[in-house]
mmCIF file of C-alpha atoms in Angstrom:
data_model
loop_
_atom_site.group_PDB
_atom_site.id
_atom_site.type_symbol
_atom_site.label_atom_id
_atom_site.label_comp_id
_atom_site.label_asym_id
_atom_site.label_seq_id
_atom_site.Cartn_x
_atom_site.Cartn_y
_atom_site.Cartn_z
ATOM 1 C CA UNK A 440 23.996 -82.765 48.740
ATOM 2 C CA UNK A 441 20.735 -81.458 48.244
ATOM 3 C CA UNK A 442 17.971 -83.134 45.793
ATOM 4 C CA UNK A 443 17.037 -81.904 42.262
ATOM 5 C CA UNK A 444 13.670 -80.803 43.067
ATOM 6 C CA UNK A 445 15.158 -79.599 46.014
ATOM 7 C CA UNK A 446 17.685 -77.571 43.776
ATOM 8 C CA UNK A 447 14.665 -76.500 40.977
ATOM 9 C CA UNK A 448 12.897 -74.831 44.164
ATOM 10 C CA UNK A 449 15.538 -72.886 45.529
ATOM 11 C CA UNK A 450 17.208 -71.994 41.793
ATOM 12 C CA UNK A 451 13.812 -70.505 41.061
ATOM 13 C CA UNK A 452 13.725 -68.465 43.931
ATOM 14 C CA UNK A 453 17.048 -67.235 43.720
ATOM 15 C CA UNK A 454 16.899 -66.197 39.840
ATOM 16 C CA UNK A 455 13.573 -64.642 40.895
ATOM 17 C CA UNK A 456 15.688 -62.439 43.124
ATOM 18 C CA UNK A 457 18.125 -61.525 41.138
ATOM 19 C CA UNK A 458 15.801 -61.355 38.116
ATOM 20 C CA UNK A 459 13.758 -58.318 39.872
ATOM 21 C CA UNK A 460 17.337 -56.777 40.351
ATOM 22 C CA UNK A 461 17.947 -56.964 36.804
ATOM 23 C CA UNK A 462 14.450 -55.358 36.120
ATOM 24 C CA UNK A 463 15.725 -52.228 37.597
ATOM 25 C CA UNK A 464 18.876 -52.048 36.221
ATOM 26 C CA UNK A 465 17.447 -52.798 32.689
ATOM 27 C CA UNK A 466 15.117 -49.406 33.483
ATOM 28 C CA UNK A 467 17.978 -47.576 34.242
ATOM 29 C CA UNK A 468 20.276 -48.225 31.752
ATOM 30 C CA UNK A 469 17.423 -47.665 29.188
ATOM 31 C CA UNK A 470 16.796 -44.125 30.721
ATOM 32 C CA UNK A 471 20.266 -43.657 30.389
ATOM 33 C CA UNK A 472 20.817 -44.610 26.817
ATOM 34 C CA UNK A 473 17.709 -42.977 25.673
ATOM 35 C CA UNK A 474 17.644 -39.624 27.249
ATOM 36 C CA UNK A 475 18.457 -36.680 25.185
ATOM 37 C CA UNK A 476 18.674 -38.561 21.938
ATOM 38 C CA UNK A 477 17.545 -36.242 19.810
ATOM 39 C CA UNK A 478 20.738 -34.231 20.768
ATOM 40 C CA UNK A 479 22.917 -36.960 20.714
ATOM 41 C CA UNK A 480 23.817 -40.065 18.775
ATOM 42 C CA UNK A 481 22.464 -43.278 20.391
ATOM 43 C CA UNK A 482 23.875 -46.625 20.175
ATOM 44 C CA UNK A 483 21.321 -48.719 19.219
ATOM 45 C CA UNK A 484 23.215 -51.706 19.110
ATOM 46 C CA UNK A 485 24.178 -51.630 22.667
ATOM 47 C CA UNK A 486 20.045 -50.670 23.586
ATOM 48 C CA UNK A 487 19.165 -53.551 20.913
ATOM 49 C CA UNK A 488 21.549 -55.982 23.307
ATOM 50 C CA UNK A 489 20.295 -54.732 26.260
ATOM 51 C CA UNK A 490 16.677 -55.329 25.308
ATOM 52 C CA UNK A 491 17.546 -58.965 24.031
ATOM 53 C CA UNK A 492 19.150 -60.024 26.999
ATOM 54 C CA UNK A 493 16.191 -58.772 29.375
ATOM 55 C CA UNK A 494 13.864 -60.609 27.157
ATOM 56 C CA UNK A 495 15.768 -63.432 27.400
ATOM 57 C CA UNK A 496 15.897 -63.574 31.081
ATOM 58 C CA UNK A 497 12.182 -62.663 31.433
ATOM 59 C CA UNK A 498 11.511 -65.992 29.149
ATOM 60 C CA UNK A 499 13.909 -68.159 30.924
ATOM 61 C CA UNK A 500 12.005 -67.093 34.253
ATOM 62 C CA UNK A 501 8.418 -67.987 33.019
ATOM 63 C CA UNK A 502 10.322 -71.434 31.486
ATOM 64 C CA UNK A 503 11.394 -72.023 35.282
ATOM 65 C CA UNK A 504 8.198 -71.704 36.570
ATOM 66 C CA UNK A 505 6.417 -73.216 34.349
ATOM 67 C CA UNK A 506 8.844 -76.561 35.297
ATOM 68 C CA UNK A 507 8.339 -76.120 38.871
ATOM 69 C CA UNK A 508 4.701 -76.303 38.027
ATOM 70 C CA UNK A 509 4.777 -79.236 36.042
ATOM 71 C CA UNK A 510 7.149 -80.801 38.356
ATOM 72 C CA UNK A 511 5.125 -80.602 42.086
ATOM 73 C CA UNK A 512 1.863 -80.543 39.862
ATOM 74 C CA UNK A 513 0.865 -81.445 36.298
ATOM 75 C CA UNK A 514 3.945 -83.931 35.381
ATOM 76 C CA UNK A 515 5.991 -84.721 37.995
ATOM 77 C CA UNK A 516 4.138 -87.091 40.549
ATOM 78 C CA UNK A 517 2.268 -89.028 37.932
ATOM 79 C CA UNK A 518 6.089 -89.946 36.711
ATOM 80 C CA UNK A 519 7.895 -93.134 38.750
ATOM 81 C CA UNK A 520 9.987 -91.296 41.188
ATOM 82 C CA UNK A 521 7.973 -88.083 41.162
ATOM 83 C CA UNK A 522 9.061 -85.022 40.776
ATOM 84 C CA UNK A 523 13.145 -86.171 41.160
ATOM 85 C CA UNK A 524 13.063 -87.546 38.055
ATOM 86 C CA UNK A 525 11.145 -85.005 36.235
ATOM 87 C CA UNK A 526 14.029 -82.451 37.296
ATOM 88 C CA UNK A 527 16.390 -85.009 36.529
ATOM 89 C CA UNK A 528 15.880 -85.260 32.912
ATOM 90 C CA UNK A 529 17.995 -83.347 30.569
ATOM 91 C CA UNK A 530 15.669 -84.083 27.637
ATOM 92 C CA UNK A 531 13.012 -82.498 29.135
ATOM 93 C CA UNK A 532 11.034 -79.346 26.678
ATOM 94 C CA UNK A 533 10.996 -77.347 29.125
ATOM 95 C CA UNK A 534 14.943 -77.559 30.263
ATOM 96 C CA UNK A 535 16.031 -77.846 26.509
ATOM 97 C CA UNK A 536 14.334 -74.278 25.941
ATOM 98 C CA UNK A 537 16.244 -73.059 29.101
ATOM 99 C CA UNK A 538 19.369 -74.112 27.795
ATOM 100 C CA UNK A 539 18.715 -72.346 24.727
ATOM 101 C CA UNK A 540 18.036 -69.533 25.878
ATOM 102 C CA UNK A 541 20.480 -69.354 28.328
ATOM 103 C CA UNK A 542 23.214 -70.303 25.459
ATOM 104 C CA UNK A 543 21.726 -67.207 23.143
ATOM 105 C CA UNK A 544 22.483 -64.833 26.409
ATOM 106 C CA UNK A 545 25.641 -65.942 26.816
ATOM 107 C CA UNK A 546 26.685 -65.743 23.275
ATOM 108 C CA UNK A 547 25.192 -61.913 23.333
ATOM 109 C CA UNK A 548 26.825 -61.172 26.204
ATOM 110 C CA UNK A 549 30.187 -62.222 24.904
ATOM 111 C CA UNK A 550 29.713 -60.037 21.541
ATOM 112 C CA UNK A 551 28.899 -57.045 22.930
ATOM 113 C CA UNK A 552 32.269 -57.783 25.302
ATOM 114 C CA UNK A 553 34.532 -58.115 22.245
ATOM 115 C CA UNK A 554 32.548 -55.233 20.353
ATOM 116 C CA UNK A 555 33.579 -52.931 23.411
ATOM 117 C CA UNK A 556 37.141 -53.932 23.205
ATOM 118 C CA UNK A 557 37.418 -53.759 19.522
ATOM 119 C CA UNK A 558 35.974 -50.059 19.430
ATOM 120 C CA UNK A 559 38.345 -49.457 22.615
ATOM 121 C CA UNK A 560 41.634 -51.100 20.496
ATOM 122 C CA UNK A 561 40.616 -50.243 16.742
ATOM 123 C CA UNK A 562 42.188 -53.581 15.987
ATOM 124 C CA UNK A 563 40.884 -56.562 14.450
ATOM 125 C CA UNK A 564 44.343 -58.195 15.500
ATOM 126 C CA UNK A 565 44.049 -58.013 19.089
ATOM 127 C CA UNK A 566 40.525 -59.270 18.915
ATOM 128 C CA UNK A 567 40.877 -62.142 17.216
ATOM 129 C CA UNK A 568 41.346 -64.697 20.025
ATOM 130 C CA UNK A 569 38.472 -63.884 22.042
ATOM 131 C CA UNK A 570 36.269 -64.106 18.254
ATOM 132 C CA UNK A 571 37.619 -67.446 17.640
ATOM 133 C CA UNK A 572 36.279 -68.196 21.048
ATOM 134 C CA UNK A 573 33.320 -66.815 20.390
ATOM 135 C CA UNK A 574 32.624 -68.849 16.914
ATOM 136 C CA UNK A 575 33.912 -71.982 19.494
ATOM 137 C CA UNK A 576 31.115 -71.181 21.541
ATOM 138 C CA UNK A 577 28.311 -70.768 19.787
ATOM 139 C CA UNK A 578 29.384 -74.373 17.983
ATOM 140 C CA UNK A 579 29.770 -75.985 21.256
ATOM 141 C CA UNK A 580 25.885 -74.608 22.232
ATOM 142 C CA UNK A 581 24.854 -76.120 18.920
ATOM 143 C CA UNK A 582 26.447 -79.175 20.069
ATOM 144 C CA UNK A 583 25.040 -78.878 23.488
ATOM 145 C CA UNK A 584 21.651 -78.647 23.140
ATOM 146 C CA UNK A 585 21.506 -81.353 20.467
ATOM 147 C CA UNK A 586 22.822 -83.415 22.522
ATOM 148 C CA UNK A 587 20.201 -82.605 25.219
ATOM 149 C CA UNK A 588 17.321 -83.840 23.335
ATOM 150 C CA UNK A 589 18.904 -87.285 22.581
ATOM 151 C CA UNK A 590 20.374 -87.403 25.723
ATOM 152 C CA UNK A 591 18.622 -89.481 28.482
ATOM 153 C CA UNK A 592 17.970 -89.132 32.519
ATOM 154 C CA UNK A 593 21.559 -87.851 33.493
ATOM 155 C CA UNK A 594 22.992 -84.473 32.913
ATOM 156 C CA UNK A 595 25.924 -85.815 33.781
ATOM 157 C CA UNK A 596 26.456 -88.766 31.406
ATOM 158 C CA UNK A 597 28.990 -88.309 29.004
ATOM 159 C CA UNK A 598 27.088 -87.399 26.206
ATOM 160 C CA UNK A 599 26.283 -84.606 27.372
ATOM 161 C CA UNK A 600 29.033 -83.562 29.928
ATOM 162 C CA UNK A 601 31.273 -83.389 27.294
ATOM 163 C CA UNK A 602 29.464 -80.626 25.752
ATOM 164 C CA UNK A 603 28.467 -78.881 29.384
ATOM 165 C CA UNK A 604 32.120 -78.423 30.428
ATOM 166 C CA UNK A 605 33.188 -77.313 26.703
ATOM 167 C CA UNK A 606 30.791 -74.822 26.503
ATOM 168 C CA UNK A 607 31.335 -73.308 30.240
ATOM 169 C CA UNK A 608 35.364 -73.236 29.243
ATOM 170 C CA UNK A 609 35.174 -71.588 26.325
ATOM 171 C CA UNK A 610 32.572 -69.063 27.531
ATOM 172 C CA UNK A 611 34.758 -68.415 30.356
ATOM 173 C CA UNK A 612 38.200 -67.970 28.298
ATOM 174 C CA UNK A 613 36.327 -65.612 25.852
ATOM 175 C CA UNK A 614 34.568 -63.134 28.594
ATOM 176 C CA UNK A 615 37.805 -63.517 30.751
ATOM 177 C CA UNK A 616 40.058 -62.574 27.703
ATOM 178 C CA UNK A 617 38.092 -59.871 25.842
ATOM 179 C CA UNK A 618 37.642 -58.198 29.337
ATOM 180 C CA UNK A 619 41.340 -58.466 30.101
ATOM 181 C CA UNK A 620 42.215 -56.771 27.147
ATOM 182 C CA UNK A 621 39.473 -53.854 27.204
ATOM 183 C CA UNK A 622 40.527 -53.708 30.842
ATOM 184 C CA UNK A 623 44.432 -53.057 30.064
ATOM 185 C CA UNK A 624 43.381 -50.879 27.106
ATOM 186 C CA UNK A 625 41.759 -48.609 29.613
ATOM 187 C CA UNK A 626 44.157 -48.707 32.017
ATOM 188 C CA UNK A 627 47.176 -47.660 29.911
ATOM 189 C CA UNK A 628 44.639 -44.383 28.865
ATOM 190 C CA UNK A 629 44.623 -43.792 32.385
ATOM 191 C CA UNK A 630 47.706 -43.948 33.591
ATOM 192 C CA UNK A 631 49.009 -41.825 30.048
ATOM 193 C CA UNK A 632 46.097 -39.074 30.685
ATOM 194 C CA UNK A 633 46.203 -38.607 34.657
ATOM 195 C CA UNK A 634 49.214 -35.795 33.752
ATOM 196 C CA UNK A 635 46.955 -34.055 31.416
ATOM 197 C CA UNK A 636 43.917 -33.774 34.107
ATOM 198 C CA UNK A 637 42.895 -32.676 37.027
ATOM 199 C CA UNK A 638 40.181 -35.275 37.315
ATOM 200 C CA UNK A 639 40.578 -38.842 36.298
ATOM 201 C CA UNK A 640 37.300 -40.311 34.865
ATOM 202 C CA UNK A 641 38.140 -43.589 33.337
ATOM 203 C CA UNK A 642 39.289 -44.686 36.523
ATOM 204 C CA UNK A 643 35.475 -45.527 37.966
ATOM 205 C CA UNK A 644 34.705 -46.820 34.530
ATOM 206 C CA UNK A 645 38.103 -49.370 34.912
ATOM 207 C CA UNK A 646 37.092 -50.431 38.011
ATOM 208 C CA UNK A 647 33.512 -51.130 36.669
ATOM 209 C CA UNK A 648 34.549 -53.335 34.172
ATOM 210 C CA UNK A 649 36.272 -55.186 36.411
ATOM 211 C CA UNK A 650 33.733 -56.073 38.836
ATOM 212 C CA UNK A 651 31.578 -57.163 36.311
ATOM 213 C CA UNK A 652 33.934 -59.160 34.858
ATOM 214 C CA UNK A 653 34.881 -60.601 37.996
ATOM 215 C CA UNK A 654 31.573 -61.719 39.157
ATOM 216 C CA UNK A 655 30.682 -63.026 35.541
ATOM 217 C CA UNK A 656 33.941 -65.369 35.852
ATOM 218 C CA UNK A 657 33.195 -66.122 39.633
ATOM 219 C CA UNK A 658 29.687 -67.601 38.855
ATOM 220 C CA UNK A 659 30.981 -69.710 35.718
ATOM 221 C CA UNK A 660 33.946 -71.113 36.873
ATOM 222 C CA UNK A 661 31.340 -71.806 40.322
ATOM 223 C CA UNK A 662 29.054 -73.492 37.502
ATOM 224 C CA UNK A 663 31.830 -75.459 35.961
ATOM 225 C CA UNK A 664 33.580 -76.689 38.974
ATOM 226 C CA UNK A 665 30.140 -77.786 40.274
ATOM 227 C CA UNK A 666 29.628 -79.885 37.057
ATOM 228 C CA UNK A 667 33.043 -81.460 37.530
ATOM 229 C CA UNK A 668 32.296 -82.558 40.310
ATOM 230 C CA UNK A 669 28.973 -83.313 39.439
ATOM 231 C CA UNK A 670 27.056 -81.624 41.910
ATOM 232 C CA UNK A 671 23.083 -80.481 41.992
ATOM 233 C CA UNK A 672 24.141 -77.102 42.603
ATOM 234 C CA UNK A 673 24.621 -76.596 39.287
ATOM 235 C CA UNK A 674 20.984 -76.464 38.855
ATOM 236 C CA UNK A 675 21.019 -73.477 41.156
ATOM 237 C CA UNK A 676 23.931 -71.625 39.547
ATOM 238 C CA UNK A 677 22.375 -72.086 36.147
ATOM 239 C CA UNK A 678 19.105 -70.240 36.537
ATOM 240 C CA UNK A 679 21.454 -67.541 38.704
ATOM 241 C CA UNK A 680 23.416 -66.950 35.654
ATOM 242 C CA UNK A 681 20.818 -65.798 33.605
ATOM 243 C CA UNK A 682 19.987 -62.561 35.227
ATOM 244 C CA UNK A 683 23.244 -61.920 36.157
ATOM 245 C CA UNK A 684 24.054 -61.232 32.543
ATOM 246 C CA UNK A 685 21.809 -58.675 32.399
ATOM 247 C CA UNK A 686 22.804 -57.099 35.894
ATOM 248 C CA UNK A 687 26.651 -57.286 34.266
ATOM 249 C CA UNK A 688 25.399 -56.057 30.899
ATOM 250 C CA UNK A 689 23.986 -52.868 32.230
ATOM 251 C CA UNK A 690 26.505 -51.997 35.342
ATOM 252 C CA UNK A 691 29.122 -50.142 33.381
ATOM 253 C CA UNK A 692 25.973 -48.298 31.038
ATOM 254 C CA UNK A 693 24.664 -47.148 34.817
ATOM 255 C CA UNK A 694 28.240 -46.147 35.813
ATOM 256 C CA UNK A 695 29.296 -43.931 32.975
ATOM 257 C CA UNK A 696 25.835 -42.574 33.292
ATOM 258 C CA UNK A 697 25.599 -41.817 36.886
ATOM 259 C CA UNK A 698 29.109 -40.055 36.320
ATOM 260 C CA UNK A 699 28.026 -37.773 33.764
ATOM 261 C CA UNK A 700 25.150 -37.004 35.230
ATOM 262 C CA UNK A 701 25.863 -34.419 38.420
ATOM 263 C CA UNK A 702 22.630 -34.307 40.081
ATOM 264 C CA UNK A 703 22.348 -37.810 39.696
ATOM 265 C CA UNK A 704 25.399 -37.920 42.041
ATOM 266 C CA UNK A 705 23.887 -35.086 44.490
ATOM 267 C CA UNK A 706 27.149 -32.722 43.373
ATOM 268 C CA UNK A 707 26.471 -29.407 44.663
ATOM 269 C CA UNK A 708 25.911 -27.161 41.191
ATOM 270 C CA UNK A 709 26.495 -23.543 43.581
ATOM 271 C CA UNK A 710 29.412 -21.592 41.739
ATOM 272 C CA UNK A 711 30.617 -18.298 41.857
ATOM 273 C CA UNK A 712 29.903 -15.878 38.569
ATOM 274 C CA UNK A 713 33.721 -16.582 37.602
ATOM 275 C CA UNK A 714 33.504 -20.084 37.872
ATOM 276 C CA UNK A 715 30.370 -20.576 35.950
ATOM 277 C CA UNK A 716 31.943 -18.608 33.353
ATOM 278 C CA UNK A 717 34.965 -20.947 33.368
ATOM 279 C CA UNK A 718 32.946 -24.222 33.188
ATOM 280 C CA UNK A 719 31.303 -22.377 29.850
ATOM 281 C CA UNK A 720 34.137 -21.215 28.295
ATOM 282 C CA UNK A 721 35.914 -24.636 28.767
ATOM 283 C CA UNK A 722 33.209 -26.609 27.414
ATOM 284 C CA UNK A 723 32.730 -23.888 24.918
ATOM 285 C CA UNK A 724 36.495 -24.401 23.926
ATOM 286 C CA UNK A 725 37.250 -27.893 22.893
ATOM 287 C CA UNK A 726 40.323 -27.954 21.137
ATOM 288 C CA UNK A 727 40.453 -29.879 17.446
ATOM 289 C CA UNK A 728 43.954 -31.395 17.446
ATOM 290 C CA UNK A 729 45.469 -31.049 13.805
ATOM 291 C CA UNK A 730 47.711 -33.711 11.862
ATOM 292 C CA UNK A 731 50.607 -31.299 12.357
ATOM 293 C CA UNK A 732 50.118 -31.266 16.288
ATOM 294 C CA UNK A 733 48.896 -28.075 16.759
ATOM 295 C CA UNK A 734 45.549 -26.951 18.512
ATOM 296 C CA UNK A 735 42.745 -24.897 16.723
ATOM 297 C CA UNK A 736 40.797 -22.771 18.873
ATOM 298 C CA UNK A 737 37.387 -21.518 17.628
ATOM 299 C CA UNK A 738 35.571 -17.479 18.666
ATOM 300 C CA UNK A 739 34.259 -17.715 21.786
ATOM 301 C CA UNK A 740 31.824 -15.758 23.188
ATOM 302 C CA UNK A 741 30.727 -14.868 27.001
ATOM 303 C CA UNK A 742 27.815 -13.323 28.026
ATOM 304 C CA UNK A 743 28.535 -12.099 31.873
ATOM 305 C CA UNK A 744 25.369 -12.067 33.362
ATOM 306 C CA UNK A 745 26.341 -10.586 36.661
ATOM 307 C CA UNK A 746 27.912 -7.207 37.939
ATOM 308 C CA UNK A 747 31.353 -8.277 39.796
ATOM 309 C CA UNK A 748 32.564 -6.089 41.033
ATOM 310 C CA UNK A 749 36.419 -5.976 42.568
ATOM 311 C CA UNK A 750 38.671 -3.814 44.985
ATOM 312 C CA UNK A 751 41.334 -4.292 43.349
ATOM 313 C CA UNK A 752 42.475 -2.795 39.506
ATOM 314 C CA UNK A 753 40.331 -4.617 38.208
ATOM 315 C CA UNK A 754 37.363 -2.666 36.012
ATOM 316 C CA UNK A 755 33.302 -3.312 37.018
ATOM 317 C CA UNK A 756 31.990 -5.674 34.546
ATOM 318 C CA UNK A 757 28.215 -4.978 33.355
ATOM 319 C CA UNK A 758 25.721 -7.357 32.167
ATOM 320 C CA UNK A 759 25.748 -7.857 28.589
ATOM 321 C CA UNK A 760 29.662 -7.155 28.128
ATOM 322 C CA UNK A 761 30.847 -9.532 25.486
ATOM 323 C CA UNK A 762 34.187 -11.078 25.567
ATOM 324 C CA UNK A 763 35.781 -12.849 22.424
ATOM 325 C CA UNK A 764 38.824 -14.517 22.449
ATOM 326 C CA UNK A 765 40.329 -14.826 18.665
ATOM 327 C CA UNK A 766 42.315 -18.502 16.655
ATOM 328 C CA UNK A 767 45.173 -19.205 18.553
ATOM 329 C CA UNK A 768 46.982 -22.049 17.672
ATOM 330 C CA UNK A 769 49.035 -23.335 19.900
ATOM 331 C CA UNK A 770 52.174 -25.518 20.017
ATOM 332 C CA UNK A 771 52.198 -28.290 22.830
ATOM 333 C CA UNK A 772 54.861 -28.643 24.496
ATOM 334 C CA UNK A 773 57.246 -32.196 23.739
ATOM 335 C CA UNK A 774 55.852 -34.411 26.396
ATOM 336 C CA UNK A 775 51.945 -33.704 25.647
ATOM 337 C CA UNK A 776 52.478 -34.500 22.223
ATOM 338 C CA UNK A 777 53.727 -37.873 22.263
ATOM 339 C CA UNK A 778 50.709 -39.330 23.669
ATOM 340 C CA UNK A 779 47.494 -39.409 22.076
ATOM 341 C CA UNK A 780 44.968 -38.635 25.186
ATOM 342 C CA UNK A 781 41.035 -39.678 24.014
ATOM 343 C CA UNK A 782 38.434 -37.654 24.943
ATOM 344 C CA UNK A 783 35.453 -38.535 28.176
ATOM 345 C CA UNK A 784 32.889 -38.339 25.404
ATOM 346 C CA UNK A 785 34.653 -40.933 23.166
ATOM 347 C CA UNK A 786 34.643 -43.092 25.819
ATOM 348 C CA UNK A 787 31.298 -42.841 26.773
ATOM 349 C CA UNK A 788 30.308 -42.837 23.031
ATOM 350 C CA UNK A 789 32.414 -46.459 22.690
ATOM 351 C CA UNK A 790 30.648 -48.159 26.326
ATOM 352 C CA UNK A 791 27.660 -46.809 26.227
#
C-alpha cells in the first residue's frame, strides 16, 4: 500500500487527466445544446447543470493543487511527519472544501439523473425512491463534512467513516436506481417502436446511458470498497470522481447530438432528385395523432427542382411543377394503435 502523499501525487495527476478530458466534452456538449437556439427551444436547465458541474471540477482541481503545494512546500515539512501527515488530516481547509465540492457534484449529478427519468416516465410515483435517496444524500453530505472539521488525523476513524460509507451507499443506490429505471423506460420504447421503423434511434441513446451509468457505479462502489477496507487508494479514486461526473454528465448530450447531426457522422448527403424529395415531404408531413386515433395530415407542397425524366409512362416533370397532396385522415390499423410510439425529437427534447 502506497503512502498518502504518495496517493495526493498520483490522484492529482490522474484527475488532471481526466479533468482535460472533461474540458472537451464540456465544449462539445455546450456547442451542442446551444446551436440553433434561436430555432429551437433550449434546455437551460440541463446547460445550467452542465456549467455547474464543470465549474465545480475546475475548483476542485485548483483545491488539489493548491494541497500538493502546501503539502511538499508551504505546510507540509514544517509539520512533524512532513508532508504524510498533512495529507493525512481530514480536517484540513483545503480537503474540507474538496469534499464539498465534490458532495455538491454528486448531488447535481444525481438530480439531473432523476429529472431525466421523471420527464422519460411522467410519474412522480416511480420516482420517488431514487428522490428519497436523493434528500438521504444530501443529509448524509451535511453530516459528512461536519464531521470533517471536528474530526481529527484519520479519515478512517469512526466519526467520520460512518458518514464516508453512508454517503457513497446512498449515492450509489440513487444513480444506480434512477438509471435503471430511465434505462428500462427506454428500452420498452424500443422494443414497442422497432415495428413502426425502419431505423431504430433510441437504441445508441440506451446503450449510452448505460455506459455512463456503468462507469459512474464502477468508480463508486471502487471508492467504497476501498474505504472498507480502508485503503489510500481512496485518495486517488476521490479526485478521479470528480471529472468523471462531468465526462458522464455530457456523454449522452454528445451522443444524441452526434446522431442528429449527419455530417457530424461523415454520412454521405448524395441523393437522387426522388429521394431528396422523399426526405422533404416526410419531414414536411408529420402526422398530429388525434384523441380519436386518427392521423391529420396537413397541404403539402413540392417544389421539383430537377427535370426527370423516365422511359417508362411516366410524364417529364419540369422545374417549378407543384404537387399538393390534400387532409387525409387516416385510420391505423389495430396493432399500431395500441401502442403509443414517442417521437426522436421528444426524446432528444427530454435528454438533451
Amino acid at each position: 500500500m502506497f503512502s498518502i502523499h504518495a496517493a495526493g501525487i498520483l490522484s492529482t495527476t490522474l484527475e488532471a487527466v481526466l479533468y482535460g478530458y472533461a474540458v472537451f466534452m464540456f465544449t462539445l456538449a455546450m456547442w451542442i445544446m446551444l446551436r440553433d437556439r434561436h430555432q429551437r427551444q433550449v434546455n437551460y436547465a440541463l446547460v445550467a447543470a452542465g456549467c455547474a458541474l464543470m465549474v465545480l471540477a475546475t475548483a476542485e482541481m485548483g483545491v488539489n493543487i493548491a494541497r500538493v503545494y502546501q503539502g511538499y512546500v508551504t505546510k507540509g515539512p514544517f509539520l512533524e511527519g512532513g508532508p504524510e501527515t498533512f495529507f493525512a488530516a481530514p480536517s484540513e481547509p483545503t480537503f474540507v472544501v474538496k469534499s464539498i465540492l465534490y458532495n455538491v457534484q454528486t448531488l447535481i449529478l444525481d438530480a439531473v439523473v432523476i429529472y431525466r427519468t421523471y420527464i422519460v416516465w411522467q410519474s412522480s410515483l416511480v420516482v420517488i425512491l431514487p428522490i428519497i435517496g436523493w434528500f438521504g444524500l444530501l443529509a448524509g453530505t451535511i453530516g459528512l463534512n461536519i464531521a470533517l472539521v471536528h474530526s481529527g488525523s484519520d479519515v478512517f476513524a469512526q466519526q467520520t467513516g460512518q458518514w464516508i460509507t453512508s454517503v457513497y451507499a446512498l449515492t450509489l443506490g440513487t444513480n444506480l436506481s434512477s438509471t435503471t429505471l430511465l434505462a428500462g423506460r427506454i428500452w420498452t420504447v424500443t422494443r414497442r417502436s422497432a415495428q413502426y421503423r425502419s431505423s431504430n434511434f433510441l437504441s445508441p441513446v440506451l446503450r449510452v446511458i448505460i455506459e455512463s451509468g456503468a462507469i459512474y457505479s464502477m468508480t463508486i462502489t471502487a471508492a467504497l470498497i476501498s474505504f472498507v477496507v480502508k485503503s489510500n487508494g481512496v485518495y486517488v479514486i476521490l479526485d478521479m470522481i470528480s471529472p468523471i461526473i462531468s465526462i458522464v454528465f455530457n456523454m449522452l448530450i454528445i451522443r444524441i447530438g452526434m446522431a442528429n447531426d449527419r455530417t457530424l457522422l461523415g454520412t454521405s448527403t448524395n441523393q437522387s432528385a426522388w429521394a431528396a424529395a422523399a426526405v422533404s415531404v416526410e419531414r414536411a408531413s408529420a402526422a398530429r395523432r388525434r384523441a380519436d386515433g386518427t392521423y391529420e395530415m396537413k397541404d403539402l407542397k413540392v417544389e421539383i427542382t430537377q427535370v426527370i425524366e423516365d422511359d417508362s409512362d411516366y410524364a417529364v416533370v419540369r422545374p417549378g411543377t407543384a404537387i399538393t397532396t390534400r387532409d387525409v385522415d387516416e385510420e391505423p390499423s389495430p396493432r399500431s394503435s395500441t401502442h403509443d410510439v414517442p417521437e426522436k425529437t421528444e426524446v432528444d427534447r427530454v435528454l438533451v
